[in-house]
Tab-separated table of C-alpha atoms in Angstrom:
chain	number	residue	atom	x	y	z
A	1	UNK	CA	-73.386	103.626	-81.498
A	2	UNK	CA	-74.433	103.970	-85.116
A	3	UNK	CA	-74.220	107.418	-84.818
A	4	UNK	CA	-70.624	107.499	-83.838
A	5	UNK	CA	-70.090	104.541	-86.457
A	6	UNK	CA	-71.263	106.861	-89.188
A	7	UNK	CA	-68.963	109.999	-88.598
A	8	UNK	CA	-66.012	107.761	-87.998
A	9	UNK	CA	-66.913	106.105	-91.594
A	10	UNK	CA	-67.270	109.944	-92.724
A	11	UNK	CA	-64.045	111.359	-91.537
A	12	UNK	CA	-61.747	108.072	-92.467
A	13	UNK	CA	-59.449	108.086	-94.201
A	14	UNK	CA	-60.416	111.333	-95.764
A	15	UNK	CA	-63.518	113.832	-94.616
A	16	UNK	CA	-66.622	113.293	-96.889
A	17	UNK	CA	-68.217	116.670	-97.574
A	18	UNK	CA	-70.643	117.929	-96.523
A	19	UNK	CA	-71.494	114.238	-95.427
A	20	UNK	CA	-69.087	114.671	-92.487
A	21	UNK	CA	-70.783	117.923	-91.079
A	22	UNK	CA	-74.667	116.308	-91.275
A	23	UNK	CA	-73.155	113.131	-89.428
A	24	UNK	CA	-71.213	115.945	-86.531
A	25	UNK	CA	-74.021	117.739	-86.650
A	26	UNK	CA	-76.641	114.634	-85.772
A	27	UNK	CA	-74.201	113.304	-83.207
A	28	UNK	CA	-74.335	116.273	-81.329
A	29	UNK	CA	-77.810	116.704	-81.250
A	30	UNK	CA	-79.004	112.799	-80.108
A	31	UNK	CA	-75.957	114.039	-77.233
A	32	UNK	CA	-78.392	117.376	-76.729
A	33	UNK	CA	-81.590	115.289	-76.731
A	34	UNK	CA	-79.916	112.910	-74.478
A	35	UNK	CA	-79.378	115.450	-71.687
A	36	UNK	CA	-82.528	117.075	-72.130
A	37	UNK	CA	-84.185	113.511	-71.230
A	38	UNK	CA	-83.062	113.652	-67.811
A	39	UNK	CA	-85.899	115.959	-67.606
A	40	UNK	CA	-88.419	113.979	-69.322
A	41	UNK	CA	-89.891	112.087	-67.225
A	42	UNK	CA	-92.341	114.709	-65.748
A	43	UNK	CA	-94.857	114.990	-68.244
A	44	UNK	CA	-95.863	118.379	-66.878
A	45	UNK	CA	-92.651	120.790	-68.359
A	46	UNK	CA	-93.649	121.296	-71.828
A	47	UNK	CA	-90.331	122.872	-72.602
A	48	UNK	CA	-88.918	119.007	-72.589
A	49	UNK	CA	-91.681	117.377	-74.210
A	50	UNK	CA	-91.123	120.930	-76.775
A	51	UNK	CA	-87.564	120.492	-77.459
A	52	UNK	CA	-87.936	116.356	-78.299
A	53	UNK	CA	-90.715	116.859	-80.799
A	54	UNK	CA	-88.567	119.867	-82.915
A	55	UNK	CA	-85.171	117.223	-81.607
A	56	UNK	CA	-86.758	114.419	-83.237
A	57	UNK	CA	-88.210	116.438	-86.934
A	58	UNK	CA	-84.444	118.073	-86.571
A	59	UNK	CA	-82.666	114.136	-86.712
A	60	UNK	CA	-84.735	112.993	-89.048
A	61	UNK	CA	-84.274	116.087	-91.260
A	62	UNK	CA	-80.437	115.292	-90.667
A	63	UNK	CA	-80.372	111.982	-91.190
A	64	UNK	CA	-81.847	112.405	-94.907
A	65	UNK	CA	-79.227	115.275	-95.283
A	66	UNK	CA	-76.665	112.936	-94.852
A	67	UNK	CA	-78.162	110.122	-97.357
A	68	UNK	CA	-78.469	112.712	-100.102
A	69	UNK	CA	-74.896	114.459	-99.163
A	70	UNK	CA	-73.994	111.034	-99.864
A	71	UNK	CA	-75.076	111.438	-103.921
A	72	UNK	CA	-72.413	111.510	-106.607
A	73	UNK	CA	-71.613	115.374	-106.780
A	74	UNK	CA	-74.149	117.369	-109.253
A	75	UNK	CA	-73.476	118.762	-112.553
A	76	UNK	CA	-72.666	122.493	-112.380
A	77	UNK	CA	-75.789	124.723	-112.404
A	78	UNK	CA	-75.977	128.253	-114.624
A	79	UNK	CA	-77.040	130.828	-112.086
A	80	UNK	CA	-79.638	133.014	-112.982
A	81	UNK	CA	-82.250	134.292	-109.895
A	82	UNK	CA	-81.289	134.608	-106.194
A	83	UNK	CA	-82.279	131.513	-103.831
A	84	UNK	CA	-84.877	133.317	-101.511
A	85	UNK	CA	-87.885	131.896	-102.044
A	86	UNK	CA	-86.319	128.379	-100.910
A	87	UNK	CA	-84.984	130.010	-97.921
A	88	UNK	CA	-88.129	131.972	-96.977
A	89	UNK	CA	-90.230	128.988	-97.679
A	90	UNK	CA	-87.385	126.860	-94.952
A	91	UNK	CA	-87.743	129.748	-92.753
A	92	UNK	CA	-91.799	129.539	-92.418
A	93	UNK	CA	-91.502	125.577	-92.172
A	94	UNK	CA	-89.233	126.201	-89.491
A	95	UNK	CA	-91.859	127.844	-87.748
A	96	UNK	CA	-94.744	125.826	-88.914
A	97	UNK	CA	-92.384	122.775	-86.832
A	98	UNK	CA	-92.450	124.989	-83.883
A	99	UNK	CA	-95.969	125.971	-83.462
A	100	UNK	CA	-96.799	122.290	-83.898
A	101	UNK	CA	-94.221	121.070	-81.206
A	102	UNK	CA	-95.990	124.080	-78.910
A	103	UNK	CA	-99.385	122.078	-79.563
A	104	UNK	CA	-98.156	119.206	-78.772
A	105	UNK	CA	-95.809	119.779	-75.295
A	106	UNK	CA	-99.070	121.964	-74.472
A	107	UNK	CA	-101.425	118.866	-75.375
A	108	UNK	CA	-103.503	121.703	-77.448
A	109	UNK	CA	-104.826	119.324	-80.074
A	110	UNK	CA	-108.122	119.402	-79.452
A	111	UNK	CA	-108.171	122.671	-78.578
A	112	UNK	CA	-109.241	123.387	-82.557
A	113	UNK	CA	-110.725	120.285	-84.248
A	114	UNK	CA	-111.919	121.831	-87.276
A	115	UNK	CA	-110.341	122.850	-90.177
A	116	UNK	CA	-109.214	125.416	-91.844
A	117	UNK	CA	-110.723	127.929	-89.375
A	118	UNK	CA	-111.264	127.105	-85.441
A	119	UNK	CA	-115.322	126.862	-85.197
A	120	UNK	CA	-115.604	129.603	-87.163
A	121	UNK	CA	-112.511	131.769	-85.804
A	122	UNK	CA	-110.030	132.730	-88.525
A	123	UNK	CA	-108.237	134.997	-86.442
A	124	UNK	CA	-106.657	133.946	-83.183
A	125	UNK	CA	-107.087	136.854	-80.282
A	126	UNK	CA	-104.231	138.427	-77.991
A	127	UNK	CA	-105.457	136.646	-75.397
A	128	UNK	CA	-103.659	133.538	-76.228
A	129	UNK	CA	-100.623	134.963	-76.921
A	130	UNK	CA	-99.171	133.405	-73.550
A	131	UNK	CA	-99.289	130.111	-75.055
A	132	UNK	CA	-96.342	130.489	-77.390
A	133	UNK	CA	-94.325	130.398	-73.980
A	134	UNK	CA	-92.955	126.996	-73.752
A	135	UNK	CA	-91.233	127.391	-70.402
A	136	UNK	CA	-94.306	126.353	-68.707
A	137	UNK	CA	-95.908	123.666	-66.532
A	138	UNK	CA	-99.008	122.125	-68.276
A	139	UNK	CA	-101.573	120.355	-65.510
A	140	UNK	CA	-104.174	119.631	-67.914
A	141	UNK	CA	-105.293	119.276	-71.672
A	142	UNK	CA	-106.609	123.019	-72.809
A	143	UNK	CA	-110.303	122.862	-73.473
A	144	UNK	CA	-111.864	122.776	-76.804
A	145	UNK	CA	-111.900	126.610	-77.584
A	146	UNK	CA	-109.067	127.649	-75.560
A	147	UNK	CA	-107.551	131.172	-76.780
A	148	UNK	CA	-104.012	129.771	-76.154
A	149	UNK	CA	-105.132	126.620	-78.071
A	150	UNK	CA	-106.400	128.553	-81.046
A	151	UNK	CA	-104.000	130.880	-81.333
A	152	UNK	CA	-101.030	128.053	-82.035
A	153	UNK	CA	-103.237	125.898	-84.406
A	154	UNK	CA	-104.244	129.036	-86.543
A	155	UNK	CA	-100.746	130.592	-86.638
A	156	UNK	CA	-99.603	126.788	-87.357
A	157	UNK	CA	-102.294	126.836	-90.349
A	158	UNK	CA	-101.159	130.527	-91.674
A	159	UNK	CA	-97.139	129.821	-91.389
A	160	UNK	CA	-98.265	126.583	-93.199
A	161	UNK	CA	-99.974	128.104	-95.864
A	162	UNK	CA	-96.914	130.400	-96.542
A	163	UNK	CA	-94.194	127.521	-96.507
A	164	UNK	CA	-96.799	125.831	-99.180
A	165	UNK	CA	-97.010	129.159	-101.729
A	166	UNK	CA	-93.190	130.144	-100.746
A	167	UNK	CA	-91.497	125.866	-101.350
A	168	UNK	CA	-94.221	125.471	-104.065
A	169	UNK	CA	-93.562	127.859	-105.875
A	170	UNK	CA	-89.522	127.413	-105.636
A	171	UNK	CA	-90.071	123.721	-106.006
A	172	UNK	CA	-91.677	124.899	-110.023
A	173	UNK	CA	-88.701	126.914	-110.806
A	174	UNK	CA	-86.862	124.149	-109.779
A	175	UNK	CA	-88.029	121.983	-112.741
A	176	UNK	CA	-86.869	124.484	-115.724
A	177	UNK	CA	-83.265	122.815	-114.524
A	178	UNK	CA	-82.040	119.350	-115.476
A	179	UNK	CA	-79.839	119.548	-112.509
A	180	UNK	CA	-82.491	120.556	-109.692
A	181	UNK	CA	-85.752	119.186	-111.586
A	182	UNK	CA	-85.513	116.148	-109.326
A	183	UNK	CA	-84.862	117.714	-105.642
A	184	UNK	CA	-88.209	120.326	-107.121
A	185	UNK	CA	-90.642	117.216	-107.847
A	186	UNK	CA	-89.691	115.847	-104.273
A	187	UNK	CA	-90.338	118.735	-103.011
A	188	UNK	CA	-93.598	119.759	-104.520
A	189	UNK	CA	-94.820	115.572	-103.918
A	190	UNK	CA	-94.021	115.929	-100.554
A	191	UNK	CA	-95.840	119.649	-99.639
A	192	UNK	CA	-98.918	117.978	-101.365
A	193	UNK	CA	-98.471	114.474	-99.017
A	194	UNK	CA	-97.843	117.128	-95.773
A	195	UNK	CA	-101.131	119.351	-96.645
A	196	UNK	CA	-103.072	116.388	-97.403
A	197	UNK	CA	-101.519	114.628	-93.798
A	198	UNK	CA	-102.564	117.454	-91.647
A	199	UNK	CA	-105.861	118.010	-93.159
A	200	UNK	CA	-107.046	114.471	-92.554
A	201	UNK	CA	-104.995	114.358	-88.922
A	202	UNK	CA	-107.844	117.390	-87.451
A	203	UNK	CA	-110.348	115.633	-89.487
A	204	UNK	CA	-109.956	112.085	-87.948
A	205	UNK	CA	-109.869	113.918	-84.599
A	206	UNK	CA	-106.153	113.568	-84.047
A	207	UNK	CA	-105.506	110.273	-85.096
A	208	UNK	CA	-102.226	109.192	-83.320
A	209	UNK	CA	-100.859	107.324	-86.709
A	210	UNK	CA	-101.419	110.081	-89.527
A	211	UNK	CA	-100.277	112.831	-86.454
A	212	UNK	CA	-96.694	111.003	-86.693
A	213	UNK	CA	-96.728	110.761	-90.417
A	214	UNK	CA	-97.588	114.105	-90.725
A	215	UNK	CA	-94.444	114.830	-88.055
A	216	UNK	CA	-92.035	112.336	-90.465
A	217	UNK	CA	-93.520	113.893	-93.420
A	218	UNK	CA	-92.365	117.372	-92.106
A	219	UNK	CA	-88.607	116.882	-91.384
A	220	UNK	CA	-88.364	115.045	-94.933
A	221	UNK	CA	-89.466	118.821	-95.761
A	222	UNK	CA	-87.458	120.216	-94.421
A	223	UNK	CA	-84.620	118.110	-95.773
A	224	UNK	CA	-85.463	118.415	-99.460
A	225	UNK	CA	-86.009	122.496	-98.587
A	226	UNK	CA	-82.462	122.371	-97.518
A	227	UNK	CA	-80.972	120.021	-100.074
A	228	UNK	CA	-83.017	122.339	-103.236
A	229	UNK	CA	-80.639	125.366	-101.707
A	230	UNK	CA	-77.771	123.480	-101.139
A	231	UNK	CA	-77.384	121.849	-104.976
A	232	UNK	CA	-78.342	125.618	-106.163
A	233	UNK	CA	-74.996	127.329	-105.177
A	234	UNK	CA	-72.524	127.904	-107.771
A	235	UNK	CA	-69.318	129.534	-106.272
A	236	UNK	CA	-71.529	131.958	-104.299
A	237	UNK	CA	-74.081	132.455	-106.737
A	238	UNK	CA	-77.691	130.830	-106.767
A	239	UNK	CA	-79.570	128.994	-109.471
A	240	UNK	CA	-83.564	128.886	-108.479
C-alpha cells in the first residue's frame, strides 16, 4: 500500500524525476518478489530463497534511490574524466551481491569460516564450479570444505576486493568536487563499514545480526554507487 501511495504522490499532479522511475521501478519489483513467494515455502529450491536475498538488497537499494532523487537538484558539474571506474566498481558489487545470495540459498556459510583465504585455499578449484547454478534443490548444509562452498566465498572475497579498489578509488576523485564531495565520503564511509561487516560476520562464525547488517550495508552501496554516477552526468558528459 505504501508502495502504491508513493508513486501516486510521485506522478501527481506532475511526474517527479527521476523520483517517479525509482518509485515504478520498486513497485514492480515487491509485485516480482510477490509472485516468486508462491514458491517459497519449500526451503529446498535455492533459486527462490536466491532471487529474495538479491530482491530484498535490490528494494532497499531502491528505496534510498528514491530518498536521494528526492534532493533539491545539484549544481552543474564541469566534466573532465569519463565515469568508469564508478560503473566498474557497481558492476563488481553487483556480483559481489550475487555470489553472496548463492551462499546463502545454498546455506554455504560455513562452508569457509576463515578469512581471507579458506583454511589455507586462496584459489577455489573447478570442481566447484557447479555451485554457481542456482536452479538447484539443496537437501543439506555443504560441509565445511566443500569445493562448491569455497569456490562462492572466495570469488565473493576477490569480486569484493575489486568493488573496494574500483568505488574507493572513484569515491577519492569524487572529493576534488564541491558538487560530488558528499555522495564520495558516503561512499568511501560505507565500503570501510561493509569490509569491516563481513570480516567480523566469518569471524563471529556467521553471526545472524552482523550477516544482515552486512546485507543492509550492501544495497546502501549500491545506492550511493548509483547515485555518485547519476549526479556526475552533465548533458552526456561525465564528471569523476
Amino acid at each position: 500500500a505504501l508502495a502504491f501511495l508513493t508513486l501516486s504522490i510521485c506522478l501527481r499532479p506532475t511526474p517527479i524525476r527521476p523520483a517517479v522511475r525509482h518509485a515504478t521501478q520498486l513497485l514492480a519489483l515487491m509485485i516480482l518478489l510477490t509472485f516468486i513467494g508462491l514458491w517459497s515455502p519449500d526451503p529446498h529450491r535455492a533459486w527462490t530463497t536466491f532471487l529474495h536475498i538479491l530482491g530484498g538488497l535490490g528494494m532497499v537499494s531502491l528505496a534510498l534511490g528514491l530518498y536521494l532523487a528526492a534532493w533539491p537538484e545539484l549544481p552543474p558539474i564541469p566534466p573532465s574524466r569519463p565515469v568508469l571506474l564508478p560503473r566498474a566498481g557497481l558492476v563488481a558489487l553487483i556480483l559481489v551481491s550475487a555470489l553472496g545470495a548463492l551462499i546463502g540459498a545454498r546455506y554455504a556459510a560455513m562452508s569457509c569460516a576463515t578469512t581471507p583465504a579458506c583454511a589455507g585455499v586462496w584459489w577455489p578449484a573447478l570442481e566447484g564450479v557447479a555451485a554457481l547454478n542456482p536452479f538447484v534443490t539443496v537437501t543439506i548444509a555443504p560441509p565445511p570444505g566443500d569445493a562448491g562452498g569455497v569456490l562462492l566465498h572466495l570469488l565473493h572475497r576477490y569480486c569484493a576486493v575489486a568493488a573496494l579498489l574500483l568505488l574507493g578509488l572513484a569515491g577519492w576523485r569524487a572529493l576534488a568536487s564541491e558538487a560530488t564531495r558528499t555522495a564520495g565520503s558516503s561512499l568511501l564511509v560505507l565500503l570501510v563499514v561493509e569490509f569491516a561487516l563481513g570480516s567480523m560476520t566469518v569471524a563471529s562464525g556467521f553471526s545472524l545480526w552482523l550477516a544482515i547488517g552486512h546485507s543492509v550495508c550492501a544495497a546502501a552501496l549500491v545506492a550511493a554507487g548509483i547515485h555518485l554516477v547519476n549526479i556526475s552526468r552533465v548533458d552526456g558528459r561525465t564528471a569523476i
